Amino acid sequence: MQVFNEISSLKQHIKELKQSGKIVGFVPTMGYLHDGHISLVNESVSKNDVTVASIFVNPMQFGVNEDYGSYPRDFERDSALLEAAGVDIIFHPSPEEMYGENFLTSITVENMSNKLCGISRPIHFKGVTTVVAKLFNIVTPDNAYFGSKDLQQVLIIKKMVNDLNMSVNVVSMPIIRESDGLAMSSRNIYLSDDDRKGALLLNQSLKIASQMIENNQTFAKDIFKAVETHISKNDNAQIDYISIIDTETLEPVEIVGKGCALLLAVKFSKARLIDNIVF
Ligand code: AMP
């Protein structure tokens, strides 16, 4: 496994790999890896000749009062996990390497970046799409793997790739959960023991919603109410949003059917957790 910190040397190396006909898979991450990340790596390793994983805590996607400074980092552990999973190349640039001195360009997927998580995190998706576009230009992957845990993110990235005619196949992978149902997240370490238990309400409420749909209770307002009631059982849970949307447009729906999704964002003190289910 090779580690690159510089854009120019990585680009040169990938150019040579592609000239020799290699198919390149790419897994962008912010590090502090767990089995959710590794599931993306496993898929890439099994479907491509070469797998590149990036570890970059992207300052551009954090708001001023968010956790950029305290976001967990452990490069030694991450690189050991990636090597064991069969990654060929780690890209681990500094913020200076990525953004230089006078960085002026950004990409925004309008009307998808200002909804759901974009309401409480107004600059977040602009930071995500800009860094992902840069990473795609640097790595030039054939296939790139994203988790559907961040459903809004992968939908926005697919839209960007389609709108801008980028030559990469974006693959959306299932949510990996702890054995008790909590969606794995690097931010779960922020949870106190009590809030770790309370956080199970998120997955439970998704199950309640899917049970309602199986029973033909498809009115979004009824599902919303049941989910809200369930999560509100915990006094520490501050609901940011509960939304039932069409995954094409991210617009709310009244009747839940195929292609709709329920998305949740709930804060437990410092930890803001998200989860979702696509129906
Ligand atoms: P992050 O390091 O949080 O930016 O995540 C990097 C990638 O891993 C993103 O595509 C995430 O959607 C994906 N990911 C994070 N958590 C999970 C999970 N529990 N299951 C599947 N994919 C995940």
Coordinates of C-alpha atoms and ligand atoms in Angstrom, one line a residue:
M1 CA 0.0 0.0 0.0
Q2 CA 1.3 3.5 -0.9
V3 CA 0.4 6.7 0.9
F4 CA 0.3 10.0 -1.1
N5 CA 0.1 13.4 0.5
E6 CA 0.6 15.4 -2.7
I7 CA -1.8 15.8 -5.6
S8 CA 0.7 16.0 -8.4
S9 CA 2.5 12.7 -7.5
L10 CA -0.8 10.9 -7.0
K11 CA -2.1 12.1 -10.4
Q12 CA 1.1 11.0 -12.1
H13 CA 0.8 7.5 -10.4
I14 CA -2.8 7.1 -11.4
K15 CA -2.1 8.2 -14.9
E16 CA 0.4 5.4 -15.2
L17 CA -2.0 2.8 -13.7
K18 CA -4.7 3.8 -16.2
Q19 CA -2.3 3.7 -19.1
S20 CA -1.7 0.1 -18.2
G21 CA -5.4 -0.5 -18.3
K22 CA -6.2 -0.7 -14.6
I23 CA -9.8 0.0 -13.4
V24 CA -9.7 2.3 -10.4
G25 CA -12.2 2.2 -7.5
F26 CA -12.3 5.1 -5.0
V27 CA -13.6 5.4 -1.4
P28 CA -13.6 9.0 -0.1
T29 CA -13.6 9.3 3.7
M30 CA -12.9 11.6 6.6
G31 CA -11.1 8.8 8.4
Y32 CA -11.6 7.4 11.9
L33 CA -12.8 4.4 10.1
H34 CA -15.4 1.8 11.1
D35 CA -17.0 -1.2 9.4
G36 CA -19.3 1.1 7.4
H37 CA -16.3 2.6 5.6
I38 CA -14.7 -0.9 5.3
S39 CA -17.8 -2.2 3.6
L40 CA -17.3 0.4 0.8
V41 CA -13.6 -0.6 0.6
N42 CA -14.5 -4.3 0.4
E43 CA -16.9 -3.6 -2.5
S44 CA -14.3 -1.5 -4.3
V45 CA -11.5 -4.1 -3.8
S46 CA -13.7 -6.8 -5.2
K47 CA -14.9 -4.9 -8.3
N48 CA -11.7 -2.9 -9.3
D49 CA -8.1 -3.6 -10.1
V50 CA -6.9 -0.8 -7.9
T51 CA -8.6 0.8 -4.8
V52 CA -7.8 4.3 -3.7
A53 CA -9.1 5.5 -0.3
S54 CA -8.8 9.2 0.7
I55 CA -8.7 10.4 4.3
F56 CA -9.3 14.1 4.5
V57 CA -11.3 16.0 7.1
N58 CA -12.6 18.6 4.7
P59 CA -12.7 22.1 6.4
M60 CA -15.0 23.4 3.7
Q61 CA -17.9 21.3 4.7
F62 CA -17.9 22.3 8.4
G63 CA -19.8 25.4 9.6
V64 CA -18.0 27.8 12.0
N65 CA -19.6 26.3 15.1
E66 CA -19.2 22.7 14.0
D67 CA -16.7 20.1 15.0
Y68 CA -13.9 20.5 12.4
G69 CA -11.2 21.0 15.1
S70 CA -12.4 18.1 17.3
Y71 CA -13.4 15.7 14.6
P72 CA -11.7 12.4 15.6
R73 CA -8.5 11.5 13.7
D74 CA -6.3 8.5 13.9
F75 CA -4.2 8.0 10.7
E76 CA -2.1 5.1 12.1
R77 CA -5.1 3.0 12.9
D78 CA -7.0 4.0 9.7
S79 CA -4.0 3.1 7.5
A80 CA -3.6 -0.3 9.2
L81 CA -7.4 -1.0 8.6
L82 CA -7.2 0.0 5.0
E83 CA -4.1 -2.0 4.3
A84 CA -5.7 -5.1 5.9
A85 CA -8.8 -4.5 3.7
G86 CA -6.7 -4.6 0.5
V87 CA -6.5 -0.8 -0.3
D88 CA -3.7 -0.1 -2.7
I89 CA -3.4 3.7 -2.3
I90 CA -4.2 6.1 0.5
F91 CA -4.6 9.8 -0.4
H92 CA -4.0 11.8 2.7
P93 CA -3.6 15.5 1.8
S94 CA -3.3 18.5 4.1
P95 CA -6.0 21.3 3.8
E96 CA -3.2 23.5 2.3
E97 CA -2.5 20.9 -0.4
M98 CA -6.2 20.8 -1.2
Y99 CA -7.1 24.4 -1.1
G100 CA -3.9 26.3 -1.6
E101 CA -3.7 30.0 -0.8
N102 CA -6.4 31.6 -2.9
F103 CA -9.1 29.0 -3.5
L104 CA -12.1 30.6 -5.2
T105 CA -14.2 27.9 -6.8
S106 CA -17.1 25.9 -5.5
I107 CA -19.8 23.6 -6.8
T108 CA -23.4 23.7 -5.5
V109 CA -26.2 21.4 -6.5
E110 CA -29.0 23.9 -6.2
N111 CA -32.3 22.9 -4.6
M112 CA -30.9 19.7 -3.1
S113 CA -28.2 21.3 -0.9
N114 CA -30.5 23.6 1.0
K115 CA -33.0 21.0 2.2
L116 CA -32.9 18.5 5.1
C117 CA -29.4 18.6 6.6
G118 CA -28.8 21.7 4.4
I119 CA -31.2 23.8 6.6
S120 CA -29.2 23.5 9.8
R121 CA -25.8 23.1 7.9
P122 CA -26.2 25.7 5.2
I123 CA -22.6 25.4 3.7
H124 CA -22.2 21.7 4.3
F125 CA -23.1 20.3 0.9
K126 CA -21.3 23.0 -1.1
G127 CA -18.2 21.9 0.8
V128 CA -19.0 18.2 0.1
T129 CA -19.6 18.6 -3.7
T130 CA -16.6 20.8 -4.1
V131 CA -14.2 18.5 -2.4
V132 CA -15.7 15.4 -4.1
A133 CA -15.4 17.0 -7.5
K134 CA -11.7 17.9 -6.7
L135 CA -11.1 14.3 -5.5
F136 CA -12.7 12.9 -8.6
N137 CA -10.5 15.1 -10.8
I138 CA -7.4 14.0 -8.8
V139 CA -8.1 10.3 -8.6
T140 CA -10.1 9.9 -11.9
P141 CA -11.9 6.8 -10.6
D142 CA -14.0 4.5 -12.8
N143 CA -16.2 3.7 -9.7
A144 CA -16.7 5.6 -6.5
Y145 CA -18.4 4.2 -3.4
F146 CA -20.6 6.1 -1.0
G147 CA -22.7 5.0 1.9
S148 CA -26.5 5.5 1.9
K149 CA -26.2 6.4 5.6
D150 CA -25.5 9.8 4.2
L151 CA -28.5 9.5 1.8
Q152 CA -28.8 13.2 0.9
Q153 CA -25.1 13.3 0.2
V154 CA -25.0 10.4 -2.2
L155 CA -28.2 11.7 -4.0
I156 CA -26.5 15.1 -4.4
I157 CA -23.3 13.6 -5.6
K158 CA -25.1 11.5 -8.2
K159 CA -26.9 14.6 -9.4
M160 CA -23.6 16.5 -9.7
V161 CA -22.0 13.7 -11.7
N162 CA -25.0 13.6 -14.0
D163 CA -25.3 17.3 -14.4
L164 CA -21.6 17.9 -15.0
N165 CA -21.1 14.8 -17.2
M166 CA -18.4 13.4 -14.9
S167 CA -17.0 10.1 -16.0
V168 CA -17.4 8.2 -12.8
N169 CA -19.9 5.5 -11.8
V170 CA -21.3 6.4 -8.3
V171 CA -22.3 3.4 -6.3
S172 CA -24.5 3.7 -3.3
M173 CA -23.9 1.1 -0.6
P174 CA -26.2 -0.1 2.3
I175 CA -26.0 1.3 5.8
I176 CA -23.9 -0.8 8.2
R177 CA -25.2 -0.9 11.8
E178 CA -24.0 -1.9 15.2
S179 CA -25.5 -5.2 16.4
D180 CA -28.2 -3.2 18.3
G181 CA -29.2 -1.2 15.2
L182 CA -27.4 2.1 15.7
A183 CA -26.0 3.2 12.3
M184 CA -22.2 3.2 12.5
S185 CA -20.7 6.7 12.5
S186 CA -17.3 8.2 13.4
R187 CA -19.3 10.7 15.5
N188 CA -20.9 8.0 17.7
I189 CA -17.9 8.4 20.1
Y190 CA -19.4 11.8 21.1
L191 CA -22.3 9.9 22.7
S192 CA -22.5 9.5 26.5
D193 CA -23.5 6.0 27.7
D194 CA -27.1 7.2 28.3
D195 CA -27.3 8.9 24.9
R196 CA -25.8 5.8 23.2
K197 CA -28.9 4.0 24.5
G198 CA -31.2 6.8 23.6
A199 CA -29.8 6.9 20.1
L200 CA -31.4 3.5 19.4
L201 CA -34.7 5.3 19.1
L202 CA -33.6 6.4 15.6
N203 CA -33.4 2.9 14.1
Q204 CA -36.4 1.8 16.1
S205 CA -38.5 4.6 14.7
L206 CA -37.4 3.7 11.1
K207 CA -38.6 0.2 11.8
I208 CA -42.0 1.5 13.1
A209 CA -42.3 3.5 9.9
S210 CA -41.6 0.5 7.7
Q211 CA -44.0 -1.6 9.6
M212 CA -46.7 1.1 9.1
I213 CA -46.0 1.0 5.3
E214 CA -46.3 -2.8 5.3
N215 CA -49.7 -2.3 6.9
N216 CA -50.7 0.1 4.2
Q217 CA -50.6 3.1 6.5
T218 CA -49.0 5.3 3.8
F219 CA -50.0 8.8 4.9
A220 CA -46.7 10.7 5.5
K221 CA -48.3 12.7 8.3
D222 CA -49.2 9.6 10.2
I223 CA -45.7 8.1 9.9
F224 CA -44.2 11.5 10.9
K225 CA -46.4 11.6 14.0
A226 CA -45.5 8.0 15.0
V227 CA -41.7 8.6 14.5
E228 CA -41.8 11.9 16.3
T229 CA -43.7 10.4 19.3
H230 CA -41.2 7.6 19.5
I231 CA -38.1 9.7 19.4
S232 CA -39.6 12.2 21.8
K233 CA -39.7 9.5 24.5
N234 CA -36.1 10.5 25.2
D235 CA -35.8 14.0 26.8
N236 CA -32.2 14.4 25.6
A237 CA -33.2 13.9 22.0
Q238 CA -33.5 17.2 20.1
I239 CA -35.1 16.5 16.7
D240 CA -33.5 18.5 14.0
Y241 CA -35.8 17.1 11.3
I242 CA -38.0 14.2 10.4
S243 CA -38.7 14.2 6.7
I244 CA -40.4 11.9 4.3
I245 CA -39.3 12.8 0.8
D246 CA -39.1 11.7 -2.8
T247 CA -35.5 10.7 -3.4
E248 CA -35.4 12.3 -6.9
T249 CA -36.3 15.8 -5.8
L250 CA -35.9 15.7 -2.0
E251 CA -39.3 17.3 -1.8
P252 CA -41.8 16.1 0.9
V253 CA -44.5 13.7 -0.1
E254 CA -48.0 13.2 1.3
I255 CA -48.3 9.5 0.4
V256 CA -45.4 7.2 0.9
G257 CA -44.5 4.9 -2.0
K258 CA -41.6 3.4 -3.9
G259 CA -38.7 5.8 -4.2
C260 CA -39.6 7.6 -1.1
A261 CA -37.4 7.8 2.0
L262 CA -37.7 8.8 5.6
L263 CA -34.7 10.8 6.9
L264 CA -33.9 11.7 10.5
A265 CA -31.5 14.1 12.1
V266 CA -31.5 14.1 15.9
K267 CA -29.1 15.8 18.3
F268 CA -28.0 14.2 21.6
S269 CA -26.0 17.0 23.3
K270 CA -22.8 17.3 21.1
A271 CA -23.6 14.4 18.8
R272 CA -25.8 15.1 15.8
L273 CA -26.9 11.7 14.4
I274 CA -28.6 10.9 11.1
D275 CA -30.3 7.8 9.8
N276 CA -32.7 6.9 7.1
I277 CA -34.7 4.2 5.3
V278 CA -35.6 4.1 1.6
F279 CA -39.0 2.5 1.0
Ligands
AMP1 P1 -17.3 9.9 6.4 O1 -15.9 9.5 6.8 O2 -18.2 10.0 7.5 O3 -17.2 11.1 5.5 O4 -17.9 8.8 5.5 C1 -17.2 8.3 4.3 C2 -18.1 7.4 3.6 O5 -18.5 6.3 4.4 C3 -19.4 8.1 3.1 O6 -19.8 7.6 1.8 C4 -20.4 7.6 4.1 O7 -21.7 7.6 3.7 C5 -19.9 6.2 4.4 N1 -20.4 5.7 5.7 C6 -20.4 6.3 6.9 N2 -21.0 5.5 7.8 C7 -21.5 4.5 7.2 C8 -22.3 3.4 7.6 N3 -22.7 3.2 8.8 N4 -22.7 2.5 6.6 C9 -22.3 2.6 5.3 N5 -21.5 3.6 4.9 C10 -21.2 4.5 5.8

